[in-house]
Coordinates of C-alpha atoms in Angstrom, one line a residue:
X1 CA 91.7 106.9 67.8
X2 CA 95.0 105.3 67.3
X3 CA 95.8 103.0 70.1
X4 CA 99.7 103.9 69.8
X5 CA 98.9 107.5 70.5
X6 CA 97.9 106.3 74.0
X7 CA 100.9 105.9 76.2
X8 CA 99.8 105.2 80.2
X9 CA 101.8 107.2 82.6
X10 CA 102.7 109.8 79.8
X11 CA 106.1 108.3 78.4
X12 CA 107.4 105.2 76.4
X13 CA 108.0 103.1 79.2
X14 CA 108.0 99.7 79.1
X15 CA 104.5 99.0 81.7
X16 CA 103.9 94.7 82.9
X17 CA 105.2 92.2 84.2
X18 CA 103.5 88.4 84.7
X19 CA 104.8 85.9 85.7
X20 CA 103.6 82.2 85.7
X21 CA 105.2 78.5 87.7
X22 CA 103.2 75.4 88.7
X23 CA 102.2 76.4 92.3
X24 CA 102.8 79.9 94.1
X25 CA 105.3 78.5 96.8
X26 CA 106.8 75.6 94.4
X27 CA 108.1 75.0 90.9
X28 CA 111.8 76.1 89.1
X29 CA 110.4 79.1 87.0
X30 CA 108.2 82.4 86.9
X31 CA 108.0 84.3 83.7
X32 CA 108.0 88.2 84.0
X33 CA 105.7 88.9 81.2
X34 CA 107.0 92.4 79.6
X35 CA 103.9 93.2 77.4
X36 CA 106.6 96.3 75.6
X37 CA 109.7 96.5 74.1
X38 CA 113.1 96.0 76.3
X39 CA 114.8 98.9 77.2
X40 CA 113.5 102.0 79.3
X41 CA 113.3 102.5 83.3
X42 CA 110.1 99.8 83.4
X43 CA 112.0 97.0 81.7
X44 CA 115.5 97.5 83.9
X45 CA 112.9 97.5 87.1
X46 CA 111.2 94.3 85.6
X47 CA 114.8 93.0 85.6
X48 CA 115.6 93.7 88.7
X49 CA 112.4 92.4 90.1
X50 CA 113.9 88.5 88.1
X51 CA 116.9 89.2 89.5
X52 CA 116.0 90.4 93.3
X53 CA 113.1 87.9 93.6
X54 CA 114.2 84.2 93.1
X55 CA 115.8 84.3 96.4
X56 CA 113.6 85.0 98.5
X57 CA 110.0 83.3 95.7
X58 CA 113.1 80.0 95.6
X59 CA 112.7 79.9 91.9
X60 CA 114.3 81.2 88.5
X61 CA 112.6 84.5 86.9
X62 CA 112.6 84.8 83.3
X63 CA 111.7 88.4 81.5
X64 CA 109.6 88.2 78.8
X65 CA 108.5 91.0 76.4
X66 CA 105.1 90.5 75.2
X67 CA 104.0 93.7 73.4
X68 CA 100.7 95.2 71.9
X69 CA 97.8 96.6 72.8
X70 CA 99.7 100.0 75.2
X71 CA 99.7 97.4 77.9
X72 CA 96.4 95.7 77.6
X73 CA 97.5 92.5 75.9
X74 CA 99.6 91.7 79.2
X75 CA 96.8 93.0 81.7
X76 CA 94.0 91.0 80.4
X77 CA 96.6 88.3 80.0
X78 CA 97.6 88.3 83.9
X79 CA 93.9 89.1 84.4
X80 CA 92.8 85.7 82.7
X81 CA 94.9 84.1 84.6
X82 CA 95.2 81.4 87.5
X83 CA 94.6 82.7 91.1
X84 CA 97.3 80.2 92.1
X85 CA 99.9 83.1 92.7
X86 CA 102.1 82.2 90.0
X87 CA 101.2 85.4 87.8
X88 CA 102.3 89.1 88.6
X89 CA 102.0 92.1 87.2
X90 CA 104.1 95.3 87.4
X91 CA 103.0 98.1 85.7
X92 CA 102.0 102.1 86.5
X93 CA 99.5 103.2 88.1
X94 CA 98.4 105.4 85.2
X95 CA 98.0 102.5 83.3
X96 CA 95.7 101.0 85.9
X97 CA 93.4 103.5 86.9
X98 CA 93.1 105.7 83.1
X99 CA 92.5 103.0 80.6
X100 CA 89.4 101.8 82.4
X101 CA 88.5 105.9 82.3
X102 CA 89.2 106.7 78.8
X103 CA 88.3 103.1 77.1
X104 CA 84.8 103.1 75.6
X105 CA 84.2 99.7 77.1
X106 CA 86.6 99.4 80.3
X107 CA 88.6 96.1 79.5
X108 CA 89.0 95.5 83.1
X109 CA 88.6 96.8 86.9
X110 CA 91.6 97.0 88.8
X111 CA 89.7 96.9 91.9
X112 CA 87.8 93.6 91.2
X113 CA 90.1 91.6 89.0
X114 CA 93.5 92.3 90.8
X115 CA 94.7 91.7 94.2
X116 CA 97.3 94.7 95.5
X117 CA 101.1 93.6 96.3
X118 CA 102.9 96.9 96.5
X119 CA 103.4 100.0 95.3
X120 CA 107.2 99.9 94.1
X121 CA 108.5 103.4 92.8
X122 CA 107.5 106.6 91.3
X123 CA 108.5 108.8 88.7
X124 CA 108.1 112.8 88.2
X125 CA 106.1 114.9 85.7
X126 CA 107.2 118.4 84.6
X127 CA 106.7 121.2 82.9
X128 CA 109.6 122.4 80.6
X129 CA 110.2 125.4 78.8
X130 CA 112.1 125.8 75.1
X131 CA 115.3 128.5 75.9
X132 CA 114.2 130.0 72.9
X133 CA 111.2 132.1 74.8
X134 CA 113.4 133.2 77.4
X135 CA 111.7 132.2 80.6
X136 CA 113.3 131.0 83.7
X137 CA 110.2 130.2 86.1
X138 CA 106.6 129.1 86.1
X139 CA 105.1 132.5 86.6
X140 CA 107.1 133.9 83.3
X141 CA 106.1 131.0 81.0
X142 CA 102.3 131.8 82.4
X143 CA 103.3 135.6 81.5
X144 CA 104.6 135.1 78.3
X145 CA 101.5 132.6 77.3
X146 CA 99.0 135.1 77.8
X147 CA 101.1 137.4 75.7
X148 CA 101.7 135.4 72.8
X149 CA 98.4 133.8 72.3
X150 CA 98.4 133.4 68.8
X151 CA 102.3 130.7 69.9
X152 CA 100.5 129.3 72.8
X153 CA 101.0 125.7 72.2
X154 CA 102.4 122.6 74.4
X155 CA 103.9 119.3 73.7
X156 CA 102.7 115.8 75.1
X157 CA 104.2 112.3 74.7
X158 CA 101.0 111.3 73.3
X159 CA 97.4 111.2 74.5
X160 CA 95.2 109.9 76.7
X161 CA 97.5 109.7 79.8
X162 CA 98.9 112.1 82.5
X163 CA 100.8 115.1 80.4
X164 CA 97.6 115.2 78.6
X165 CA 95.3 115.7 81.3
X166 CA 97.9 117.5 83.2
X167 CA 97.8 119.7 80.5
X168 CA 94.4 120.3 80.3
X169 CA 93.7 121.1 84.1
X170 CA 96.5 123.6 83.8
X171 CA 94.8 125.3 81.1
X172 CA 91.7 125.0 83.3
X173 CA 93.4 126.6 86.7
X174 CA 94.9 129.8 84.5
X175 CA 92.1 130.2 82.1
X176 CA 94.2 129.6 79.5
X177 CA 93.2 128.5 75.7
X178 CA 96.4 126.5 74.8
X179 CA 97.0 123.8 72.3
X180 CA 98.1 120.4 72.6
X181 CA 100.6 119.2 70.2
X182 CA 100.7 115.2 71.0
X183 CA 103.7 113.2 69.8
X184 CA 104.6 109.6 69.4
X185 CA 106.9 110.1 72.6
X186 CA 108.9 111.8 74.6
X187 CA 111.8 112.0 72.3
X188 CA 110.1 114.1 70.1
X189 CA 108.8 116.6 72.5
X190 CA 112.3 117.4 73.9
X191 CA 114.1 118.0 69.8
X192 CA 110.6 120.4 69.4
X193 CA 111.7 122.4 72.4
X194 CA 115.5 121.8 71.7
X195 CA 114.9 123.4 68.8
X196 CA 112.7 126.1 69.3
X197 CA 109.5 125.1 67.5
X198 CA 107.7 124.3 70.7
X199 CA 107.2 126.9 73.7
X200 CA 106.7 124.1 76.2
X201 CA 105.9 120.8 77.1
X202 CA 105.0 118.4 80.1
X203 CA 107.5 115.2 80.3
X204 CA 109.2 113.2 82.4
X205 CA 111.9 114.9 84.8
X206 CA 114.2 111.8 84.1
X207 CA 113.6 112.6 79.9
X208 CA 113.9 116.2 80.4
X209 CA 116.9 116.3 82.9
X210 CA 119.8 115.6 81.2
X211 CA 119.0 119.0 78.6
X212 CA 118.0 120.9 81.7
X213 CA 121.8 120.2 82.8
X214 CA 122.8 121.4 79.6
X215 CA 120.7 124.3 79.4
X216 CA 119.1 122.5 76.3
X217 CA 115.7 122.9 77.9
X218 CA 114.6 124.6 81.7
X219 CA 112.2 123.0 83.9
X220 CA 110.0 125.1 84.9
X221 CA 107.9 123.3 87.8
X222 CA 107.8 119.6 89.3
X223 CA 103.8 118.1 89.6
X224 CA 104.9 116.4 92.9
X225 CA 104.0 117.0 96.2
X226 CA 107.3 117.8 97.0
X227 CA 111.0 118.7 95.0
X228 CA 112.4 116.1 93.1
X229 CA 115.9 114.4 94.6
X230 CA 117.4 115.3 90.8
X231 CA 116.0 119.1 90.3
X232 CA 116.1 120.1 93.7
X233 CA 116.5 123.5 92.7
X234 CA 112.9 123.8 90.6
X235 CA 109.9 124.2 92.6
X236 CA 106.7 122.7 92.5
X237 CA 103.6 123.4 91.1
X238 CA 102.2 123.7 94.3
X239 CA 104.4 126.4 95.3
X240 CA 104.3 128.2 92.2
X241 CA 100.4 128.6 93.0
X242 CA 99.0 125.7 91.2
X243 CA 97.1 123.5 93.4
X244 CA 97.7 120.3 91.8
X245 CA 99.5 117.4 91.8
X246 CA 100.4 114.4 89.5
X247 CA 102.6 111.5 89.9
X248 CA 103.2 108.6 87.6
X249 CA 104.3 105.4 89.8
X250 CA 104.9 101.8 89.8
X251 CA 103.3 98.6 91.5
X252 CA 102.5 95.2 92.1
X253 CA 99.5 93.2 91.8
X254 CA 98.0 89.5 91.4
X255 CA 94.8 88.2 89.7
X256 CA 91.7 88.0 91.8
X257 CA 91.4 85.4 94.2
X258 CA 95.1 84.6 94.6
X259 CA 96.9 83.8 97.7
X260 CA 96.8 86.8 100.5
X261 CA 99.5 84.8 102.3
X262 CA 101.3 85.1 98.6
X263 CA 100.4 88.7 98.0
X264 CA 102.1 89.2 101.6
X265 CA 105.1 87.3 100.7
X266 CA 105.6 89.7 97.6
X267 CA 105.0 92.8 99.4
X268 CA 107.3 91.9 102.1
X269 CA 110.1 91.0 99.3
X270 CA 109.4 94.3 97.2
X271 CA 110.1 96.3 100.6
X272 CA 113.3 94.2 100.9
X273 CA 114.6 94.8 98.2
X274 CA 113.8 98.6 97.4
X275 CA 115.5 99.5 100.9
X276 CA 119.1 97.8 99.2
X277 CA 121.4 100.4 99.0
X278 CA 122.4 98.8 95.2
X279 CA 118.9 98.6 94.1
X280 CA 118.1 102.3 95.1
X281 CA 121.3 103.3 93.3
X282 CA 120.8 101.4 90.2
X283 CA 116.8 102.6 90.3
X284 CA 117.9 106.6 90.8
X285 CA 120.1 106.5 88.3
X286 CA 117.2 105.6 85.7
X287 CA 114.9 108.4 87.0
X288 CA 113.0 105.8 89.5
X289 CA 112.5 106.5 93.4
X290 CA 112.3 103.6 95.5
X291 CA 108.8 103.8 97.8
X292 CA 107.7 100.3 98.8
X293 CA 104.6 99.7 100.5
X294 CA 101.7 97.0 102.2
X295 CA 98.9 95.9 100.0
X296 CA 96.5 97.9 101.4
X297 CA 99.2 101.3 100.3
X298 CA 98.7 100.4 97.2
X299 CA 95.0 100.2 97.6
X300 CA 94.7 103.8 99.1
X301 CA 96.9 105.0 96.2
X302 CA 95.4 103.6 93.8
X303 CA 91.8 104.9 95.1
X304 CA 93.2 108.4 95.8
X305 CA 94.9 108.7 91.9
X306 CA 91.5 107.4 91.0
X307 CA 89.9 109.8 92.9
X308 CA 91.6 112.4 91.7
X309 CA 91.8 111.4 88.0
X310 CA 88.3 110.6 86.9
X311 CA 86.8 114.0 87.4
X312 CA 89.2 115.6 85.4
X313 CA 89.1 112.8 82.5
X314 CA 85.4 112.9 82.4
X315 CA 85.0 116.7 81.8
X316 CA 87.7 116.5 78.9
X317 CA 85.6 113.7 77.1
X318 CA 88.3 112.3 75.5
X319 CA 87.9 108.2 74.6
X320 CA 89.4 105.3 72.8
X321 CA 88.1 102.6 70.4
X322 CA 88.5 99.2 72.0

């Protein structure tokens, strides 16, 4: 299996964050770690992280992109690292509680070898239709599936992550035999339905939302618990009788055995600065929702995505090479 074909969370966003100074509450610099190319919602939140946190941390942050590896190269890096407090790591949650279930030989435990900070933000997952099947809800593109076996295909920003599974439980819930079409991002998935040559596809709302506006594509249904702030006009799958839901989010953790008083001190700063009315403007605009939480939130939400997750993993059987 082709490593790039896994992409945590389900789009190409840029995932970590470390950061690294002579003593947790001393020394000029901390080095945000970005282990993926700049650009995308993750890098402007690492960003804003530099930018919002050497105030209150009384140091200079430095982003760094450090790629390879889908994310592990920076994870085992901030894992390997000094319990001092000077390392950090942003990155999704999908990318902290999947790998470990689809790797062969888990690289790392994000229980044992991390110490939770905060959860930070979310993002949304839906499922969009082409125009060129002519459906305008949930229920219709479930209609017109059943009708048009032989078509009955679906796009995902690559593999291994939460379109794909997302996908597959779907498939489970209706009784439905559809393919997966997996493609090296998100990009891709919206020209196929743009286009025509794909029925549908599960994405990000924030990819998906500007062609919704321009009745380029439809979404069909949001995977959250509840209607998203930019499509509050499309329901959920939850109220178009799928019992499901799948969020792809955002958080903060340390290595094991650093600081609580530190991990604290970040939480405390992440909440600070999520509840800025500049920082939830600038995060909105990029498809991000400001949450914020204790440690032990992050812990719980961690626990429940893996919860939730590893069932649904497991039956699909689906693994990568280390």
């Amino acid at each position: 299996m082709d490593r790039r074909s896994f992409i945590a969370g389900g789009l190409s966003l840029p995932l970590l964050a470390q950061a690294s100074g002579a003593h947790a509450q001393s020394g000029p610099l901390t080095r945000i770690i970005f282990p993926f190319a700049a650009g995308g919602s993750g890098d402007a939140l690492c960003r804003l992280i530099a930018e919002q946190f050497s105030a209150p941390l009384g140091r200079t942050m430095i982003v760094e992109n450090r790629t390879g590896g889908d994310g592990l190269i920076g994870i085992r890096a901030v894992k390997g690292a000094s319990s001092d407090g000077n390392t950090i790591l942003v990155t999704t949650g999908p990318t902290m509680y999947l790998l470990p279930m689809v790797e062969n030989q888990p690289s790392f435990d994000a229980a044992r070898d991390f110490v939770p900070v905060s959860q930070l933000v979310r993002f949304e997952f839906a499922v969009v239709a082409s125009p060129a099947i002519g459906v305008d809800s949930f229920s219709e593109l479930v209609t017109w599936l059943r009708a048009n076996v032989a078509k009955a295909t679906y796009g995902t920003p690559g593999s291994g992550n939460i379109p794909h599974f997302l996908g597959w439980r779907l498939e489970q819930i209706l009784g439905l035999s559809v393919t997966r079409v997996p493609y090296r991002g998100s990009a891709l998935v919206m020209n196929d339905l743009i286009a025509g040559h794909l029925p549908f596809g599960i994405t990000t709302v924030s990819d998906a939302i500007a062609q919704h506006r321009a009745n380029g594509v439809r979404i069909l249904a949001i995977a959250s618990a509840e209607r998203s702030p930019f499509v509050p006009d499309v329901p959920t799958l939850k109220e178009s009788g799928i019992d499901l839901v799948a969020d792809g989010w955002y958080g903060m953790w340390l290595p094991a055995g650093s600081p609580p008083d530190f991990a604290e001190k970040l939480s405390a700063a992440a909440v600070a600065m999520l509840a800025k009315p500049e920082v939830k403007e600038k995060l909105m605009a990029i498809g991000l929702i400001p949450v914020g939480s204790t440690p032990e939130g992050l812990t719980k939400e961690l626990a429940a995505n893996t919860a939730l997750w590893q069932p649904i993993v497991k039956a699909t059987g689906y693994k990568i090479e280390n």
